[in-house]
Tab-separated table of C-alpha atoms in Angstrom:
chain	number	residue	atom	x	y	z
A	215	UNK	CA	85.360	-86.562	18.733
A	216	UNK	CA	88.433	-85.533	16.319
A	217	UNK	CA	87.959	-83.074	14.111
A	218	UNK	CA	89.126	-79.759	12.300
A	219	UNK	CA	87.878	-76.123	14.663
A	220	UNK	CA	88.311	-72.835	12.715
A	221	UNK	CA	87.662	-69.463	14.396
A	222	UNK	CA	86.060	-67.104	14.437
A	223	UNK	CA	83.041	-68.526	12.005
A	224	UNK	CA	82.700	-65.357	11.230
A	225	UNK	CA	85.785	-61.547	10.627
A	226	UNK	CA	84.816	-58.414	9.691
A	227	UNK	CA	88.154	-56.875	7.854
A	228	UNK	CA	88.901	-53.060	7.566
A	229	UNK	CA	91.305	-51.153	5.412
A	230	UNK	CA	94.758	-51.431	5.427
A	231	UNK	CA	94.025	-54.143	8.482
A	232	UNK	CA	95.955	-58.186	8.643
A	233	UNK	CA	93.758	-60.276	10.165
A	234	UNK	CA	94.014	-63.673	11.035
A	235	UNK	CA	92.186	-66.758	10.377
A	236	UNK	CA	92.606	-70.029	12.606
A	237	UNK	CA	93.054	-73.260	11.969
A	238	UNK	CA	93.338	-76.494	14.583
A	239	UNK	CA	93.062	-79.666	14.204
A	240	UNK	CA	93.179	-82.770	16.593
A	241	UNK	CA	93.575	-86.052	13.672
A	242	UNK	CA	96.952	-85.724	13.765
A	243	UNK	CA	96.970	-85.170	10.260
A	244	UNK	CA	100.384	-84.209	8.778
A	245	UNK	CA	99.063	-82.570	6.272
A	246	UNK	CA	96.656	-79.202	6.243
A	247	UNK	CA	95.834	-77.175	3.726
A	248	UNK	CA	93.809	-73.467	3.486
A	249	UNK	CA	91.142	-72.688	1.147
A	250	UNK	CA	89.192	-69.979	-0.485
A	251	UNK	CA	86.038	-70.027	-1.799
A	252	UNK	CA	84.003	-67.718	-3.757
A	253	UNK	CA	80.684	-68.160	-4.927
A	254	UNK	CA	79.575	-69.669	-8.570
A	255	UNK	CA	83.800	-70.691	-8.674
A	256	UNK	CA	85.771	-73.916	-7.388
A	257	UNK	CA	87.840	-74.219	-3.856
A	258	UNK	CA	91.378	-73.292	-4.471
A	259	UNK	CA	94.592	-73.725	-2.811
A	260	UNK	CA	96.015	-70.419	-0.773
A	261	UNK	CA	98.680	-71.884	1.145
A	262	UNK	CA	99.699	-76.723	2.065
A	263	UNK	CA	101.030	-77.676	4.873
A	264	UNK	CA	103.187	-81.373	4.703
A	265	UNK	CA	104.568	-81.121	8.123
A	266	UNK	CA	105.388	-78.831	11.419
A	267	UNK	CA	107.809	-76.331	10.115
A	268	UNK	CA	107.507	-76.262	6.176
A	269	UNK	CA	104.965	-74.704	4.162
A	270	UNK	CA	104.501	-74.485	0.194
A	271	UNK	CA	102.423	-71.660	-1.710
A	272	UNK	CA	99.183	-72.746	-3.320
A	273	UNK	CA	97.829	-71.077	-6.716
A	274	UNK	CA	97.013	-68.439	-4.971
A	275	UNK	CA	99.217	-67.059	-2.009
A	276	UNK	CA	99.637	-63.559	-2.342
A	277	UNK	CA	97.971	-61.684	0.048
A	278	UNK	CA	98.289	-64.277	2.653
A	279	UNK	CA	101.110	-65.875	4.898
A	280	UNK	CA	100.488	-69.224	7.175
A	281	UNK	CA	103.127	-70.537	9.654
A	282	UNK	CA	103.205	-74.062	10.786
A	283	UNK	CA	104.497	-74.152	14.894
A	284	UNK	CA	102.703	-77.514	15.775
A	285	UNK	CA	101.002	-80.099	14.222
A	286	UNK	CA	97.515	-78.942	15.268
A	287	UNK	CA	97.798	-75.874	13.762
A	288	UNK	CA	97.929	-73.933	10.963
A	289	UNK	CA	96.774	-69.847	11.196
A	290	UNK	CA	96.598	-67.392	7.966
A	291	UNK	CA	96.705	-64.430	7.745
A	292	UNK	CA	95.228	-62.251	5.180
A	293	UNK	CA	97.216	-59.159	4.747
A	294	UNK	CA	96.529	-56.085	3.340
A	295	UNK	CA	98.581	-56.650	0.225
A	296	UNK	CA	95.259	-58.983	0.211
A	297	UNK	CA	93.476	-56.353	-2.068
A	298	UNK	CA	90.201	-59.076	-2.673
A	299	UNK	CA	89.837	-60.783	1.185
A	300	UNK	CA	85.570	-61.448	0.537
A	301	UNK	CA	85.283	-65.115	1.257
A	302	UNK	CA	84.359	-68.294	3.065
A	303	UNK	CA	88.008	-69.886	3.442
A	304	UNK	CA	88.408	-74.088	4.445
A	305	UNK	CA	90.800	-74.804	6.431
A	306	UNK	CA	91.558	-78.760	5.754
A	307	UNK	CA	94.378	-81.870	6.520
A	308	UNK	CA	95.077	-85.093	5.366
A	309	UNK	CA	97.314	-87.645	6.346
A	310	UNK	CA	100.432	-88.629	4.301
A	311	UNK	CA	101.005	-86.136	1.534
A	312	UNK	CA	99.796	-84.932	-1.801
A	313	UNK	CA	97.442	-82.629	-2.577
A	314	UNK	CA	94.431	-84.498	-0.961
A	315	UNK	CA	91.937	-83.170	1.484
A	316	UNK	CA	90.288	-85.500	3.907
A	317	UNK	CA	88.280	-83.312	6.172
A	318	UNK	CA	87.112	-79.802	6.193
A	319	UNK	CA	86.751	-77.054	8.938
A	320	UNK	CA	83.142	-75.113	9.118
A	321	UNK	CA	84.532	-72.286	7.711
A	322	UNK	CA	85.580	-68.792	8.378
A	323	UNK	CA	83.251	-65.727	6.054
A	324	UNK	CA	85.888	-62.805	5.989
A	325	UNK	CA	83.804	-59.439	5.082
A	326	UNK	CA	84.561	-55.911	4.682
A	327	UNK	CA	83.981	-53.328	6.857
B	1242	UNK	CA	93.547	-76.325	-19.246
B	1243	UNK	CA	92.307	-78.854	-16.431
B	1244	UNK	CA	88.753	-78.403	-15.242
B	1245	UNK	CA	86.543	-79.671	-13.906
B	1246	UNK	CA	82.039	-78.684	-15.163
B	1247	UNK	CA	79.229	-79.922	-13.361
B	1248	UNK	CA	75.670	-78.880	-14.593
B	1249	UNK	CA	73.243	-78.011	-13.495
B	1250	UNK	CA	74.493	-74.785	-11.834
B	1251	UNK	CA	70.604	-75.712	-9.267
B	1252	UNK	CA	68.595	-77.539	-9.127
B	1253	UNK	CA	64.879	-77.643	-7.042
B	1254	UNK	CA	63.214	-81.288	-6.922
B	1255	UNK	CA	60.412	-82.483	-4.593
B	1256	UNK	CA	61.301	-84.748	-1.798
B	1257	UNK	CA	60.737	-88.443	-2.816
B	1258	UNK	CA	62.526	-87.864	-5.646
B	1259	UNK	CA	65.367	-88.911	-7.673
B	1260	UNK	CA	68.059	-86.739	-9.459
B	1261	UNK	CA	71.619	-87.116	-10.750
B	1262	UNK	CA	73.902	-84.382	-11.022
B	1263	UNK	CA	76.932	-84.476	-13.687
B	1264	UNK	CA	80.519	-84.108	-14.109
B	1265	UNK	CA	82.755	-83.714	-16.784
B	1266	UNK	CA	86.331	-82.806	-17.240
B	1267	UNK	CA	89.437	-82.224	-18.868
B	1268	UNK	CA	92.271	-82.941	-16.158
B	1269	UNK	CA	94.644	-85.398	-17.559
B	1270	UNK	CA	96.529	-87.861	-16.638
B	1271	UNK	CA	93.574	-88.424	-13.943
B	1272	UNK	CA	94.634	-90.301	-11.013
B	1273	UNK	CA	91.349	-89.615	-9.029
B	1274	UNK	CA	87.541	-88.245	-8.901
B	1275	UNK	CA	85.498	-87.646	-5.024
B	1276	UNK	CA	82.365	-86.240	-5.008
B	1277	UNK	CA	81.664	-83.277	-1.733
B	1278	UNK	CA	78.461	-83.096	-0.323
B	1279	UNK	CA	78.409	-79.345	1.177
B	1280	UNK	CA	76.047	-77.881	3.488
B	1281	UNK	CA	75.465	-73.641	3.479
B	1282	UNK	CA	77.492	-71.785	6.115
B	1283	UNK	CA	79.680	-75.906	6.428
B	1284	UNK	CA	83.440	-76.893	5.237
B	1285	UNK	CA	82.552	-80.546	2.356
B	1286	UNK	CA	82.484	-83.761	3.338
B	1287	UNK	CA	83.706	-86.784	1.333
B	1288	UNK	CA	80.721	-89.093	-0.324
B	1289	UNK	CA	82.762	-91.237	-2.653
B	1290	UNK	CA	86.020	-91.330	-4.190
B	1291	UNK	CA	87.248	-93.096	-7.252
B	1292	UNK	CA	89.564	-94.530	-9.420
B	1293	UNK	CA	90.091	-94.682	-12.990
B	1294	UNK	CA	89.414	-98.147	-12.610
B	1295	UNK	CA	86.053	-97.917	-10.987
B	1296	UNK	CA	83.304	-97.300	-12.397
B	1297	UNK	CA	80.062	-96.900	-9.619
B	1298	UNK	CA	80.570	-96.092	-6.018
B	1299	UNK	CA	78.065	-96.105	-3.422
B	1300	UNK	CA	77.564	-94.277	-0.117
B	1301	UNK	CA	73.958	-94.858	1.315
B	1302	UNK	CA	71.123	-92.944	-0.685
B	1303	UNK	CA	74.361	-91.326	-2.893
B	1304	UNK	CA	75.862	-93.937	-5.747
B	1305	UNK	CA	78.573	-92.008	-8.134
B	1306	UNK	CA	79.045	-93.330	-11.340
B	1307	UNK	CA	82.443	-92.752	-13.678
B	1308	UNK	CA	83.334	-93.130	-17.710
B	1309	UNK	CA	86.564	-92.787	-17.454
B	1310	UNK	CA	86.781	-92.869	-21.337
B	1311	UNK	CA	83.923	-90.054	-22.071
B	1312	UNK	CA	85.509	-88.588	-18.966
B	1313	UNK	CA	82.379	-87.315	-17.124
B	1314	UNK	CA	80.713	-89.227	-13.478
B	1315	UNK	CA	77.327	-88.808	-12.153
B	1316	UNK	CA	76.686	-88.374	-9.014
B	1317	UNK	CA	72.231	-89.639	-8.846
B	1318	UNK	CA	70.623	-89.046	-5.772
B	1319	UNK	CA	67.543	-91.995	-4.958
B	1320	UNK	CA	64.912	-90.709	-2.689
B	1321	UNK	CA	65.705	-87.514	-1.485
B	1322	UNK	CA	65.403	-85.717	1.799
B	1323	UNK	CA	65.799	-82.349	3.360
B	1324	UNK	CA	68.721	-83.370	4.328
B	1325	UNK	CA	70.267	-83.408	1.169
B	1326	UNK	CA	69.508	-79.718	0.327
B	1327	UNK	CA	73.455	-78.989	-0.105
B	1328	UNK	CA	75.892	-77.602	-2.862
B	1329	UNK	CA	77.688	-80.768	-4.329
B	1330	UNK	CA	80.694	-80.640	-4.993
B	1331	UNK	CA	83.127	-82.731	-7.799
B	1332	UNK	CA	87.577	-82.569	-7.623
B	1333	UNK	CA	89.575	-84.443	-10.122
B	1334	UNK	CA	93.182	-85.070	-9.089
B	1335	UNK	CA	95.929	-85.331	-11.099
B	1336	UNK	CA	98.405	-88.077	-11.383
B	1337	UNK	CA	101.536	-85.740	-11.367
B	1338	UNK	CA	104.133	-84.089	-10.392
B	1339	UNK	CA	102.187	-82.445	-6.731
B	1340	UNK	CA	98.631	-84.011	-7.501
B	1341	UNK	CA	97.107	-81.083	-7.653
B	1342	UNK	CA	93.107	-81.372	-6.842
B	1343	UNK	CA	90.561	-79.457	-9.742
B	1344	UNK	CA	87.803	-78.167	-8.094
B	1345	UNK	CA	83.902	-78.204	-9.929
B	1346	UNK	CA	82.048	-74.826	-8.840
B	1347	UNK	CA	79.434	-77.181	-7.305
B	1348	UNK	CA	76.072	-77.943	-8.136
B	1349	UNK	CA	73.550	-76.032	-5.497
B	1350	UNK	CA	70.219	-79.079	-4.803
B	1351	UNK	CA	67.213	-77.946	-3.196
B	1352	UNK	CA	64.919	-80.752	-2.243
B	1353	UNK	CA	61.263	-78.976	-1.046
B	1354	UNK	CA	58.434	-81.119	0.553
């Protein structure tokens, strides 16, 4: 079955450490997205990519970085510059372009040690 | 400012009962409105999507309505089941450059037996 796989399910970060969240899709979708979800708030867009080797900042990109070397993969790195990284991170994908995710992964929960 | 407000924040109902969740938005210009269901620890799954010209859209026991004049939408769940326990998220797409999405914070529904 086609879908989006996020790993790991749970991740812990130490002070000053960079961590990378994996997102892989086998839906043959062109566009991929990363969202952050905090309790009591709506999802916020971190980065999105409409095509391989291209990506744009979303509303809260500071402290995060991404790459899009393959169509299937869109990893997110949470850097030490992100001072409040504890959140639920969701990866999504869609056909076409324009901020309209159609499928979401099951998320990675990141916590601070 | 583009905003999406959902009410109530949380709701508890007995299995078999109906319920209605509300979504008010100030997004302008409006492109479409989508309702998602998000189970705990999972990614959101799309239930319905409506453009400004649609008044109602059904998906099984879920029926969404839209009043573009008053900028209100509702999600009605009929004959609730324990598996309906989840967060329900309203998302509005802005019809402008970038076609941004504005997410509501969600309504947490708990169905009790």
